[in-house]
Short mmCIF file of N, CA and C in Angstrom, two decimals:
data_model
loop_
_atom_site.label_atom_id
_atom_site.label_comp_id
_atom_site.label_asym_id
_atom_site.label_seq_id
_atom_site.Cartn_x
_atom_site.Cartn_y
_atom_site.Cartn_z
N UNK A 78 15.57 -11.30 -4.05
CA UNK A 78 15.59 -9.88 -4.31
C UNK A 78 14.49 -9.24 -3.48
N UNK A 79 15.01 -8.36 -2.57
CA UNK A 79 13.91 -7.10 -2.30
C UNK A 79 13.58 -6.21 -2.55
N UNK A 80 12.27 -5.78 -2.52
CA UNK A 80 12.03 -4.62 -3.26
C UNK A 80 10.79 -3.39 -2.80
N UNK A 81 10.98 -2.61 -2.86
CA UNK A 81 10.00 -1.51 -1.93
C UNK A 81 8.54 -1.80 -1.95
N UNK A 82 7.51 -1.61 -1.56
CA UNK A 82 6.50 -1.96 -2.35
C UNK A 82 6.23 -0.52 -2.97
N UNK A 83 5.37 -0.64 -4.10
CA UNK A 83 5.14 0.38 -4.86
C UNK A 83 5.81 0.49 -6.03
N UNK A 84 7.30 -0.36 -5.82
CA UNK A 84 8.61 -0.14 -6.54
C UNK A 84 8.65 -0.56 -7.99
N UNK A 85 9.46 -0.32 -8.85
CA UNK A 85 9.56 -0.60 -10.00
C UNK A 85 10.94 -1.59 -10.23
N UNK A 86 10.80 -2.55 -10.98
CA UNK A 86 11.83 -3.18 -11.20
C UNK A 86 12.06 -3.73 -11.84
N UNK A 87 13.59 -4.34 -12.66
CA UNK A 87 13.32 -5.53 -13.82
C UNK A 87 14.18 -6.52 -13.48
N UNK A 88 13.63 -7.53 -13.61
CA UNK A 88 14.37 -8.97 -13.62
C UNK A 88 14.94 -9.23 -14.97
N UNK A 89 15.89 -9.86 -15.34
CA UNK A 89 16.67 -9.97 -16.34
C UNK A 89 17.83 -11.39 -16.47
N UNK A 90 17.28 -12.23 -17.43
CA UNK A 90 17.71 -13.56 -18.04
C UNK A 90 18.88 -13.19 -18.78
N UNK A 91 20.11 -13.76 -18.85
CA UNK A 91 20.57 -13.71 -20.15
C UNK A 91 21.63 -14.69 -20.54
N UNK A 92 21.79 -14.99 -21.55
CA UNK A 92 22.77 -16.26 -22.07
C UNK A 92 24.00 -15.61 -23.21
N UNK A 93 24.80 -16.23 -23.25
CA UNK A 93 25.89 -15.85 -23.87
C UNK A 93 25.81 -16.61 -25.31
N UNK A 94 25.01 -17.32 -25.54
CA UNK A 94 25.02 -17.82 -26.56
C UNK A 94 23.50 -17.51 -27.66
N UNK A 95 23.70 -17.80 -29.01
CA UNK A 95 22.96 -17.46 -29.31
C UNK A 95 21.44 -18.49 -29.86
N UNK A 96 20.62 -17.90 -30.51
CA UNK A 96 19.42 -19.12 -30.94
C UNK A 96 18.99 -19.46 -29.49
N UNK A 97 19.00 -19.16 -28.24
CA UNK A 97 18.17 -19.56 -27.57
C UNK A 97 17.02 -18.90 -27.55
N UNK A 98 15.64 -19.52 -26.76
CA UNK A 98 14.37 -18.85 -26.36
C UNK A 98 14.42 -18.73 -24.99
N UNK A 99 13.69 -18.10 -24.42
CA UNK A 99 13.30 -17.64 -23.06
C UNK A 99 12.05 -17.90 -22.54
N UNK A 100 11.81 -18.43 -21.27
CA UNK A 100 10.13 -18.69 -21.33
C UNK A 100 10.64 -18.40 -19.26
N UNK A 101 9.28 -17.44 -19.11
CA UNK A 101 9.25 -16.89 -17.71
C UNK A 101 8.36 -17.73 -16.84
N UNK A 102 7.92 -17.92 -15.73
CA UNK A 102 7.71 -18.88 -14.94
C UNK A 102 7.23 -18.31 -13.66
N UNK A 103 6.32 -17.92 -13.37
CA UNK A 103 5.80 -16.93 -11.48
C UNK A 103 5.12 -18.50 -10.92
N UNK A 104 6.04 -19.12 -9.83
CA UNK A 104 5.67 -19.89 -8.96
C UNK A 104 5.23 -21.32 -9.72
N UNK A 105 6.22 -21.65 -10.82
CA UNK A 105 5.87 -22.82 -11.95
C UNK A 105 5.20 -22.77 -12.72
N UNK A 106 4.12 -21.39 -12.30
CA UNK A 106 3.50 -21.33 -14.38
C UNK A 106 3.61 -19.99 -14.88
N UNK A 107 3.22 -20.59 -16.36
CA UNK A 107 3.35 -19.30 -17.17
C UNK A 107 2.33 -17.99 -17.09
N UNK A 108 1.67 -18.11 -15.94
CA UNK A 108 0.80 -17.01 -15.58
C UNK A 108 1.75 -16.06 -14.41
N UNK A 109 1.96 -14.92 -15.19
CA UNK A 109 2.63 -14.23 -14.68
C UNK A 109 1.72 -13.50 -13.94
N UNK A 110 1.76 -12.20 -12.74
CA UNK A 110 0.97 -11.76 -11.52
C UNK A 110 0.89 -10.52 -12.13
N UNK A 111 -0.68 -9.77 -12.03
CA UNK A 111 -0.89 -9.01 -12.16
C UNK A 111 0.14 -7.62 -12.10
N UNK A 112 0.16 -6.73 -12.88
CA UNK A 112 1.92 -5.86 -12.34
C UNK A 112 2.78 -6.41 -13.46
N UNK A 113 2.64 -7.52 -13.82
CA UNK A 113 4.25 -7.75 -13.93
C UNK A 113 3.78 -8.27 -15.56
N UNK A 114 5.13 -8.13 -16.08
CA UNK A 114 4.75 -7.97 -17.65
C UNK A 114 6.04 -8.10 -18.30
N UNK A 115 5.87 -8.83 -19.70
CA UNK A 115 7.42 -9.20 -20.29
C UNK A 115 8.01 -8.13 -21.23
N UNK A 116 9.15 -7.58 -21.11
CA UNK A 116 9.17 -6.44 -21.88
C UNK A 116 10.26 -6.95 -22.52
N UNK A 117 11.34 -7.48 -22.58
CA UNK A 117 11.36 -7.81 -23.96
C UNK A 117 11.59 -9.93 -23.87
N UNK A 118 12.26 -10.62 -24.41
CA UNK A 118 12.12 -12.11 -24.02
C UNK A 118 12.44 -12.35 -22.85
N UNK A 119 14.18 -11.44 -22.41
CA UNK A 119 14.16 -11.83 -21.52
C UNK A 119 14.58 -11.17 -20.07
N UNK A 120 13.32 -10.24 -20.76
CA UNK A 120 13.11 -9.09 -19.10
C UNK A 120 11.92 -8.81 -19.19
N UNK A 121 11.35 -9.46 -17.59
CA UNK A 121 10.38 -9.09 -17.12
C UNK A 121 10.25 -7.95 -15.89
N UNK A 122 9.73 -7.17 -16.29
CA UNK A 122 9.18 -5.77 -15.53
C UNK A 122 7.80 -5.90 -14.15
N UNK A 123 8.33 -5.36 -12.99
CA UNK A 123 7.60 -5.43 -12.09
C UNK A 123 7.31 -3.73 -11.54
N UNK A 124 6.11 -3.81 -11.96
CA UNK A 124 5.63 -2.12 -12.25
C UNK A 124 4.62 -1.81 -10.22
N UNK A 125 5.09 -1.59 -9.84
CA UNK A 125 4.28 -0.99 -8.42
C UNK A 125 3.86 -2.09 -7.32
N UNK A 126 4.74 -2.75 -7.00
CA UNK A 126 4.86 -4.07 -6.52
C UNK A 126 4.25 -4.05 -5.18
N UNK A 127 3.57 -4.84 -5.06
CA UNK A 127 2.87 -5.31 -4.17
C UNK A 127 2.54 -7.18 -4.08
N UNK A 128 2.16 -7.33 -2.35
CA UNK A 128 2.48 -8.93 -2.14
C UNK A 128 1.73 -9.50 -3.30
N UNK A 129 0.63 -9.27 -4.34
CA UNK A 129 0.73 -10.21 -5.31
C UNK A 129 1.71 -10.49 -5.97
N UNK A 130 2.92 -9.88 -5.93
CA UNK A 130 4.16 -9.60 -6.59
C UNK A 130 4.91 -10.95 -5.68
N UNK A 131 4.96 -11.22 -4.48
CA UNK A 131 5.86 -12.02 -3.97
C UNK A 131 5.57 -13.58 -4.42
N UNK A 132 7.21 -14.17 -4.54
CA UNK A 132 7.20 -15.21 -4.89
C UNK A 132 8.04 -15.58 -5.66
N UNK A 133 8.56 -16.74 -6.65
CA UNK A 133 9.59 -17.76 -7.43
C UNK A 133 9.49 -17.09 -8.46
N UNK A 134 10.29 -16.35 -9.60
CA UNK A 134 10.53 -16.20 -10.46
C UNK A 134 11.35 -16.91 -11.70
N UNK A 135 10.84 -17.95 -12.37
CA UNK A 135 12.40 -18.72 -12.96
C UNK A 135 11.97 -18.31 -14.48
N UNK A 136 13.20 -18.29 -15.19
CA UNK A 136 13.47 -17.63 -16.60
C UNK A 136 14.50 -19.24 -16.74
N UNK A 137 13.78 -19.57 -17.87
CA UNK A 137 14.15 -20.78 -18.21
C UNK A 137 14.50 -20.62 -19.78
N UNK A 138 16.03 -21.00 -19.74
CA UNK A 138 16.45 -20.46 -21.31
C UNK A 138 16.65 -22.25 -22.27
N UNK A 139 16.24 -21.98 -23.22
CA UNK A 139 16.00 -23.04 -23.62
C UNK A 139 16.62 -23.02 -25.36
N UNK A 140 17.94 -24.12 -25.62
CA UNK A 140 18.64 -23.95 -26.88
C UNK A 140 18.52 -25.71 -27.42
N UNK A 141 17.87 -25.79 -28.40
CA UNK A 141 18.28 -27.24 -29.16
C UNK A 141 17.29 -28.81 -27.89
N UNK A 142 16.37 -27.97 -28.05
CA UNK A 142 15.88 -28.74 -26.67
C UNK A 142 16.74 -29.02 -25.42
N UNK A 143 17.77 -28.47 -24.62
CA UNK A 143 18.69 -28.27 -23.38
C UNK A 143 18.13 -27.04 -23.13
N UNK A 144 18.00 -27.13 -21.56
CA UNK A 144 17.30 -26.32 -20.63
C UNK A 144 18.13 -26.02 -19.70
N UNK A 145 18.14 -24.60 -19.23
CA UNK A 145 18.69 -24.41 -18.30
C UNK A 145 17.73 -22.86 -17.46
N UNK A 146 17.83 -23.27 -15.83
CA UNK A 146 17.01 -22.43 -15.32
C UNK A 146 17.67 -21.18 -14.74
N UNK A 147 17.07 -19.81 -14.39
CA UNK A 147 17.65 -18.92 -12.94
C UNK A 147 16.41 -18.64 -12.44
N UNK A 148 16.06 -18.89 -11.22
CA UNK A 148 15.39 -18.35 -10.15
C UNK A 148 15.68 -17.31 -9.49
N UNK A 149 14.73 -16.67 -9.10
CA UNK A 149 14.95 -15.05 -8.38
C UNK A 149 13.54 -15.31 -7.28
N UNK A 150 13.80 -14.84 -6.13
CA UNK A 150 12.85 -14.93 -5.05
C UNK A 150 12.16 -13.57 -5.20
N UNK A 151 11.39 -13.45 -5.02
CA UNK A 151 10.83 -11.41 -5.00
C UNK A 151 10.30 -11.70 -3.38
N UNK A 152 10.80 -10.70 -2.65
CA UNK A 152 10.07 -10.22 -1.11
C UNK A 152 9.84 -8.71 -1.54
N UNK A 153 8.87 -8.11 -0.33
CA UNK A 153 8.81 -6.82 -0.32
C UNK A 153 9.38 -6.56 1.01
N UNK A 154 10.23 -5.51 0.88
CA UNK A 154 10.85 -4.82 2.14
C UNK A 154 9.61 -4.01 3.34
N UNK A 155 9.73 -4.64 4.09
CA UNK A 155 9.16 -4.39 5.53
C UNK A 155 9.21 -2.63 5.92
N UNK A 156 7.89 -2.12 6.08
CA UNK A 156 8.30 -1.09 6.28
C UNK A 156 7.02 -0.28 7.19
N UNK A 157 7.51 0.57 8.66
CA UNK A 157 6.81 1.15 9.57
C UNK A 157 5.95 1.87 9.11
N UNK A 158 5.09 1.67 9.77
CA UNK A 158 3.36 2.32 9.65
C UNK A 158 3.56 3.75 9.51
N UNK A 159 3.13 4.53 8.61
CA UNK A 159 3.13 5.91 8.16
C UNK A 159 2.23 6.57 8.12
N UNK A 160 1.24 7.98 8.66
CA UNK A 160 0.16 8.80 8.55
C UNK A 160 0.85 9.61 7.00
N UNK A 161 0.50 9.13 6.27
CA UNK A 161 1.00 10.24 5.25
C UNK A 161 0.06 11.82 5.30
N UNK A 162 -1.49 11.69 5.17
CA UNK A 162 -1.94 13.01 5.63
C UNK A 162 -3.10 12.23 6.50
N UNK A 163 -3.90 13.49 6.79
CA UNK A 163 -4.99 13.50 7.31
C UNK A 163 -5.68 15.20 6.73
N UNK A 164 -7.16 14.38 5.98
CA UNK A 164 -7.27 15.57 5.64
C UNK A 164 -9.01 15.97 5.80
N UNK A 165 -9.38 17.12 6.21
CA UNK A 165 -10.90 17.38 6.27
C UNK A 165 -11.64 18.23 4.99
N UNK A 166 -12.83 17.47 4.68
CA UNK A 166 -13.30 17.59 3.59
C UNK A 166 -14.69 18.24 3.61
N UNK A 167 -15.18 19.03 3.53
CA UNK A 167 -14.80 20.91 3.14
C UNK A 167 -13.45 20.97 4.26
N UNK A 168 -13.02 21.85 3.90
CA UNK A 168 -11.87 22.51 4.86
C UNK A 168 -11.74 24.09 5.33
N UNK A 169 -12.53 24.24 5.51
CA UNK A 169 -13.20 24.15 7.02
C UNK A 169 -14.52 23.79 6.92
N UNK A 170 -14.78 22.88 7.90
CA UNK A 170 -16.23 22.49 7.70
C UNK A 170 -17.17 23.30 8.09
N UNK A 171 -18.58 23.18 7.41
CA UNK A 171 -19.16 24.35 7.65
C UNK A 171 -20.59 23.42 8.37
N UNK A 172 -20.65 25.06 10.01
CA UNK A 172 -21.52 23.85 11.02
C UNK A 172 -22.94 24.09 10.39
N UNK A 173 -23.34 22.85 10.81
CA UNK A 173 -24.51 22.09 10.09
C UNK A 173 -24.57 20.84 8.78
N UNK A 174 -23.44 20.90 8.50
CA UNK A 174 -23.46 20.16 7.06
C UNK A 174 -22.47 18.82 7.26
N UNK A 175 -22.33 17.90 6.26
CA UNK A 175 -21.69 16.98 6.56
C UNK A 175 -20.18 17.39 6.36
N UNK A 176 -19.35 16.79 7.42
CA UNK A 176 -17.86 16.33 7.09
C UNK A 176 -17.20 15.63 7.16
N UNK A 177 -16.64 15.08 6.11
CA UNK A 177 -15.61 14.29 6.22
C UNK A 177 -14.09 14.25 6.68
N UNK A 178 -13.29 13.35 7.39
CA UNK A 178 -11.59 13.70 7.37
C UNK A 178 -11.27 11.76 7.16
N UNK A 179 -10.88 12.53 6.48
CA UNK A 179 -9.73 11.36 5.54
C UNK A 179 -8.23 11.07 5.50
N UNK A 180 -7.67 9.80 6.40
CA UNK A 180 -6.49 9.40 6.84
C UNK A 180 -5.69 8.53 5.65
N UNK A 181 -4.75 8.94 4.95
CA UNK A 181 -3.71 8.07 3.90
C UNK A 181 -2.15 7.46 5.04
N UNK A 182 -1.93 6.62 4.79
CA UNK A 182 -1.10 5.85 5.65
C UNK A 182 -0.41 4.46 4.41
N UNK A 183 1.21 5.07 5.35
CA UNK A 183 1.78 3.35 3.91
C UNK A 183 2.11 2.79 5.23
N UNK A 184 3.25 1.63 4.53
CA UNK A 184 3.52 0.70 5.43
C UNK A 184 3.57 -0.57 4.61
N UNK A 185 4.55 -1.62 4.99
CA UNK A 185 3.87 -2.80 5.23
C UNK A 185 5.08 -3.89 6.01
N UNK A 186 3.74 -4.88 6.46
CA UNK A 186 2.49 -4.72 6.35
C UNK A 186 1.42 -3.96 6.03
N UNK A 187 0.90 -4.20 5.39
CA UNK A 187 -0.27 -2.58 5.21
C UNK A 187 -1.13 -2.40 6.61
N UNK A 188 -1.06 -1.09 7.22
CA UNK A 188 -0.75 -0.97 8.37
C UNK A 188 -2.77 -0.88 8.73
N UNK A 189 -3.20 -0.89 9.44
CA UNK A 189 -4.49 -0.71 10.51
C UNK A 189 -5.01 0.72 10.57
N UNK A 190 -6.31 1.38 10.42
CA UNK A 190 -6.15 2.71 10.87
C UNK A 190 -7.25 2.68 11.59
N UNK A 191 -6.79 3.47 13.31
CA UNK A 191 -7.67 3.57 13.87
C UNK A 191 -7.78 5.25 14.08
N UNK A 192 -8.94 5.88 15.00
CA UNK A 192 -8.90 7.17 15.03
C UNK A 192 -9.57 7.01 16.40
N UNK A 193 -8.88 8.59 17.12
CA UNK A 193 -8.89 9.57 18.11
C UNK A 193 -9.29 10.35 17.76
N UNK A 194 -10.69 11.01 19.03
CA UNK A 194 -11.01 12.41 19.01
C UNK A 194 -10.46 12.82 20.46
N UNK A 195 -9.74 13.95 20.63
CA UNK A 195 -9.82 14.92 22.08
C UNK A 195 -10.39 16.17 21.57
N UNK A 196 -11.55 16.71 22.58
CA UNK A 196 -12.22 17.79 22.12
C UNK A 196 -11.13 19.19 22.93
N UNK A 197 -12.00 20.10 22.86
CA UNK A 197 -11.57 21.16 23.27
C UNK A 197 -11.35 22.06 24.32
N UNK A 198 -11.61 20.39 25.63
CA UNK A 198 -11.27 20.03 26.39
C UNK A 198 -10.38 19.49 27.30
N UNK A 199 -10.09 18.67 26.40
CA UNK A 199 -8.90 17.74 26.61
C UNK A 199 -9.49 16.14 26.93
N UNK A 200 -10.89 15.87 26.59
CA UNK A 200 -11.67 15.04 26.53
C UNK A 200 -11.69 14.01 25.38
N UNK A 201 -11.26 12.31 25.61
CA UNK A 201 -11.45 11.63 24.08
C UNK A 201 -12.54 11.04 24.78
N UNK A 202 -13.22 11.13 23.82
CA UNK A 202 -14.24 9.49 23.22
C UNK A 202 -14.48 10.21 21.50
N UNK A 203 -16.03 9.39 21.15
CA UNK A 203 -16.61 9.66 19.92
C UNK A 203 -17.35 10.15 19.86
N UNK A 204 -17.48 11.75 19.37
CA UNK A 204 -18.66 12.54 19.74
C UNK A 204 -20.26 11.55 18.49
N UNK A 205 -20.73 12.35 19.39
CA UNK A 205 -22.65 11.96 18.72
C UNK A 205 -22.41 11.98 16.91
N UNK A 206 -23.02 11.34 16.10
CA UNK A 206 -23.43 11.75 14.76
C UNK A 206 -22.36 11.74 13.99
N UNK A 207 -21.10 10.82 14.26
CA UNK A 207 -20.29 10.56 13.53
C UNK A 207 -20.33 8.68 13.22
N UNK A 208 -19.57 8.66 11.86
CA UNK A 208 -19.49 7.31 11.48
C UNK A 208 -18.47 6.78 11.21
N UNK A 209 -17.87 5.67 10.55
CA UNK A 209 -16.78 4.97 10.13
C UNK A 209 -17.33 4.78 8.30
N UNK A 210 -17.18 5.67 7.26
CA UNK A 210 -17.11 5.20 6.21
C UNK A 210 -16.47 4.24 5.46
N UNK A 211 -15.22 3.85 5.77
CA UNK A 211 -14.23 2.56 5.97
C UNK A 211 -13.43 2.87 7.27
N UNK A 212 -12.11 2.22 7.25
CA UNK A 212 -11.39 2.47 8.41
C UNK A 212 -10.80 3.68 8.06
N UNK A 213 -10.36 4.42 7.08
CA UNK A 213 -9.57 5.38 6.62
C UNK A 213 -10.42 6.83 6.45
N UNK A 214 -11.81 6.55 7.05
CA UNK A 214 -12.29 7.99 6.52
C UNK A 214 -13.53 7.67 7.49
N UNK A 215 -13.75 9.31 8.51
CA UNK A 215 -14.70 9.11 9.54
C UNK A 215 -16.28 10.28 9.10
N UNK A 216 -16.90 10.00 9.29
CA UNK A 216 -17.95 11.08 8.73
C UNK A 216 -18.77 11.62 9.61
N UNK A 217 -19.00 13.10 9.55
CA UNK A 217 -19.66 14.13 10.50
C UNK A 217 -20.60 14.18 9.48
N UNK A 218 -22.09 13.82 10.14
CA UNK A 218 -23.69 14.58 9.48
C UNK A 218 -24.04 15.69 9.32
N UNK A 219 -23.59 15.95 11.09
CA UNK A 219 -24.40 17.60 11.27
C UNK A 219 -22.67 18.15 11.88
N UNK A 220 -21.58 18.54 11.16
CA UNK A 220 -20.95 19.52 11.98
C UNK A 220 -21.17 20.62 13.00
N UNK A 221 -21.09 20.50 13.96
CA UNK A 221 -21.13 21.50 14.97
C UNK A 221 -19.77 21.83 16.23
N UNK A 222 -19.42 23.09 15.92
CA UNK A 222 -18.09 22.92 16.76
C UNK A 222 -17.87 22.66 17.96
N UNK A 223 -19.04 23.15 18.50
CA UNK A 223 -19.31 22.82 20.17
C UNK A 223 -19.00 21.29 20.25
N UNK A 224 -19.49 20.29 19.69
CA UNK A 224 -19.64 18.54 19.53
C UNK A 224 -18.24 18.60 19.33
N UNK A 225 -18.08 18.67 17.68
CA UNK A 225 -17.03 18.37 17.06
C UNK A 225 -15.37 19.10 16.88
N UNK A 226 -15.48 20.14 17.74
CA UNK A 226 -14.08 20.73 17.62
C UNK A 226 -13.40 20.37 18.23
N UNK A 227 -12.06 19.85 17.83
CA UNK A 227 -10.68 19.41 18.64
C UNK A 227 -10.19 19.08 18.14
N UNK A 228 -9.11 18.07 18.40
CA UNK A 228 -8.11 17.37 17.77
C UNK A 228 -8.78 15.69 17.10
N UNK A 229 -8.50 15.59 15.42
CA UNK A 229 -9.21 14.30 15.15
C UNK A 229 -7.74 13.23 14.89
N UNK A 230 -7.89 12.72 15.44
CA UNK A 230 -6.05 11.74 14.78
C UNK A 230 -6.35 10.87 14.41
N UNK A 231 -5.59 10.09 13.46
CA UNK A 231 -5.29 8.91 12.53
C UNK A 231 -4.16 7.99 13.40
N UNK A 232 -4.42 6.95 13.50
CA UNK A 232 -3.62 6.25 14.02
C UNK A 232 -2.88 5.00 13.26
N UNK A 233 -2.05 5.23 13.08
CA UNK A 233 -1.61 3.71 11.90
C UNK A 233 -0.65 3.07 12.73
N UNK A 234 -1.27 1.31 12.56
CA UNK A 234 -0.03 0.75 13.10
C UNK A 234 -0.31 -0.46 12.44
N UNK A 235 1.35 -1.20 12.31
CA UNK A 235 1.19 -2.40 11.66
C UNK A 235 2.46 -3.13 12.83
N UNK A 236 2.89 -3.85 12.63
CA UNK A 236 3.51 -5.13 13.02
C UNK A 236 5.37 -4.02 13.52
N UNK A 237 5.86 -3.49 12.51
CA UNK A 237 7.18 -2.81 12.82
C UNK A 237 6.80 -1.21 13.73
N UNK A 238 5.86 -0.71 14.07
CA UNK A 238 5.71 0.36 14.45
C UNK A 238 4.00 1.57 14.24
N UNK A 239 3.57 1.99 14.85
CA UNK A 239 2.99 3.37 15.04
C UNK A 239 2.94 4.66 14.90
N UNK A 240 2.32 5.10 13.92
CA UNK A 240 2.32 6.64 13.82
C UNK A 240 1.44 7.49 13.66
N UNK A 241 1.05 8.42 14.09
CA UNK A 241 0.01 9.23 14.42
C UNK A 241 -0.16 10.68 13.89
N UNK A 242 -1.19 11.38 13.18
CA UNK A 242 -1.06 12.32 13.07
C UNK A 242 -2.78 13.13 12.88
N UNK A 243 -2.75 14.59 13.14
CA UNK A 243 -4.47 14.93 13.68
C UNK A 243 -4.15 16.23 12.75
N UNK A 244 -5.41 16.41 13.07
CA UNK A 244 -6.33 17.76 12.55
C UNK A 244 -6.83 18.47 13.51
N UNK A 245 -6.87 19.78 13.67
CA UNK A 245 -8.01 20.31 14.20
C UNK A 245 -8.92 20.95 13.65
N UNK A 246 -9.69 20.56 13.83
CA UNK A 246 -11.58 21.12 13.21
C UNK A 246 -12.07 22.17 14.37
#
């Protein structure tokens, strides 16, 4: 079975007969993966799935001591690198003070984020007095537009594709 990541889903055991028990199984034990949870014997719920989510699922129904198994594979569906926003924090930044711009991106693979400045020029590099707070968020000390005005872009890429999207400050 595939499934989006993020996605919601239920796996579901069932027997035609009655007096059996149900006992669930993530990769041969009874430690089921964070996310995932038994809602009733014999349905288990996979709430916002992600690769801790991937892997062997078996629902093992069990009557009069006779056993019988179903396995279900869980993958997550593959999906191209996305800029969901890019956003600057004051908005508009005010010169002299610190700013932040902050890149959200899906995907998966869960995709890479790198960043582009072109000034107001038509000039890239990395102006003076900026940082990398993680990969997803770049930080201005001293805003100044002369330095810092232009185009700032987010760059996401993972393994199926690239996508890009900017701000101007």
């Amino acid at each position: 079975m595939s499934i989006n990541l993020n996605a919601d889903t239920i796996l579901s055991c069932n027997s035609n007969e009655s007096g059996v028990t149900y006992t669930w199984l993530y990769q041969g034990s009874k430690s089921l993966p964070l996310g995932v949870s038994i809602m009733r014997e014999n349905h288990i719920a996979i709430i916002g799935a992600d690769p801790s989510n991937v892997g062997t699922f078996t629902c093992v129904i069990n009557k009069n001591g006779q056993q019988a198994a179903s396995t279900t594979n869980v993958t997550i569906i593959p999906e191209k690198a996305h800029v969901t926003s890019v956003v600057a924090s004051p908005n508009p930044p005010q010169t002299g003070h610190r700013a932040d711009i902050h890149c959200n991106a899906t995907g998966y693979p869960y995709p890479s984020i790198y960043w582009s400045y072109t000034d107001t020029m038509g000039m890239t590099y990395m102006p003076i007095s900026t940082s990398y707070l993680d990969t997803t968020t770049v930080r201005i000390e001293n805003f100044q537009p002369s330095l810092h005005g232009g185009a700032w872009s987010c760059i996401a890429r993972n393994s199926l594709g690239v996508d890009r999207l900017s701000i101007m400050m």
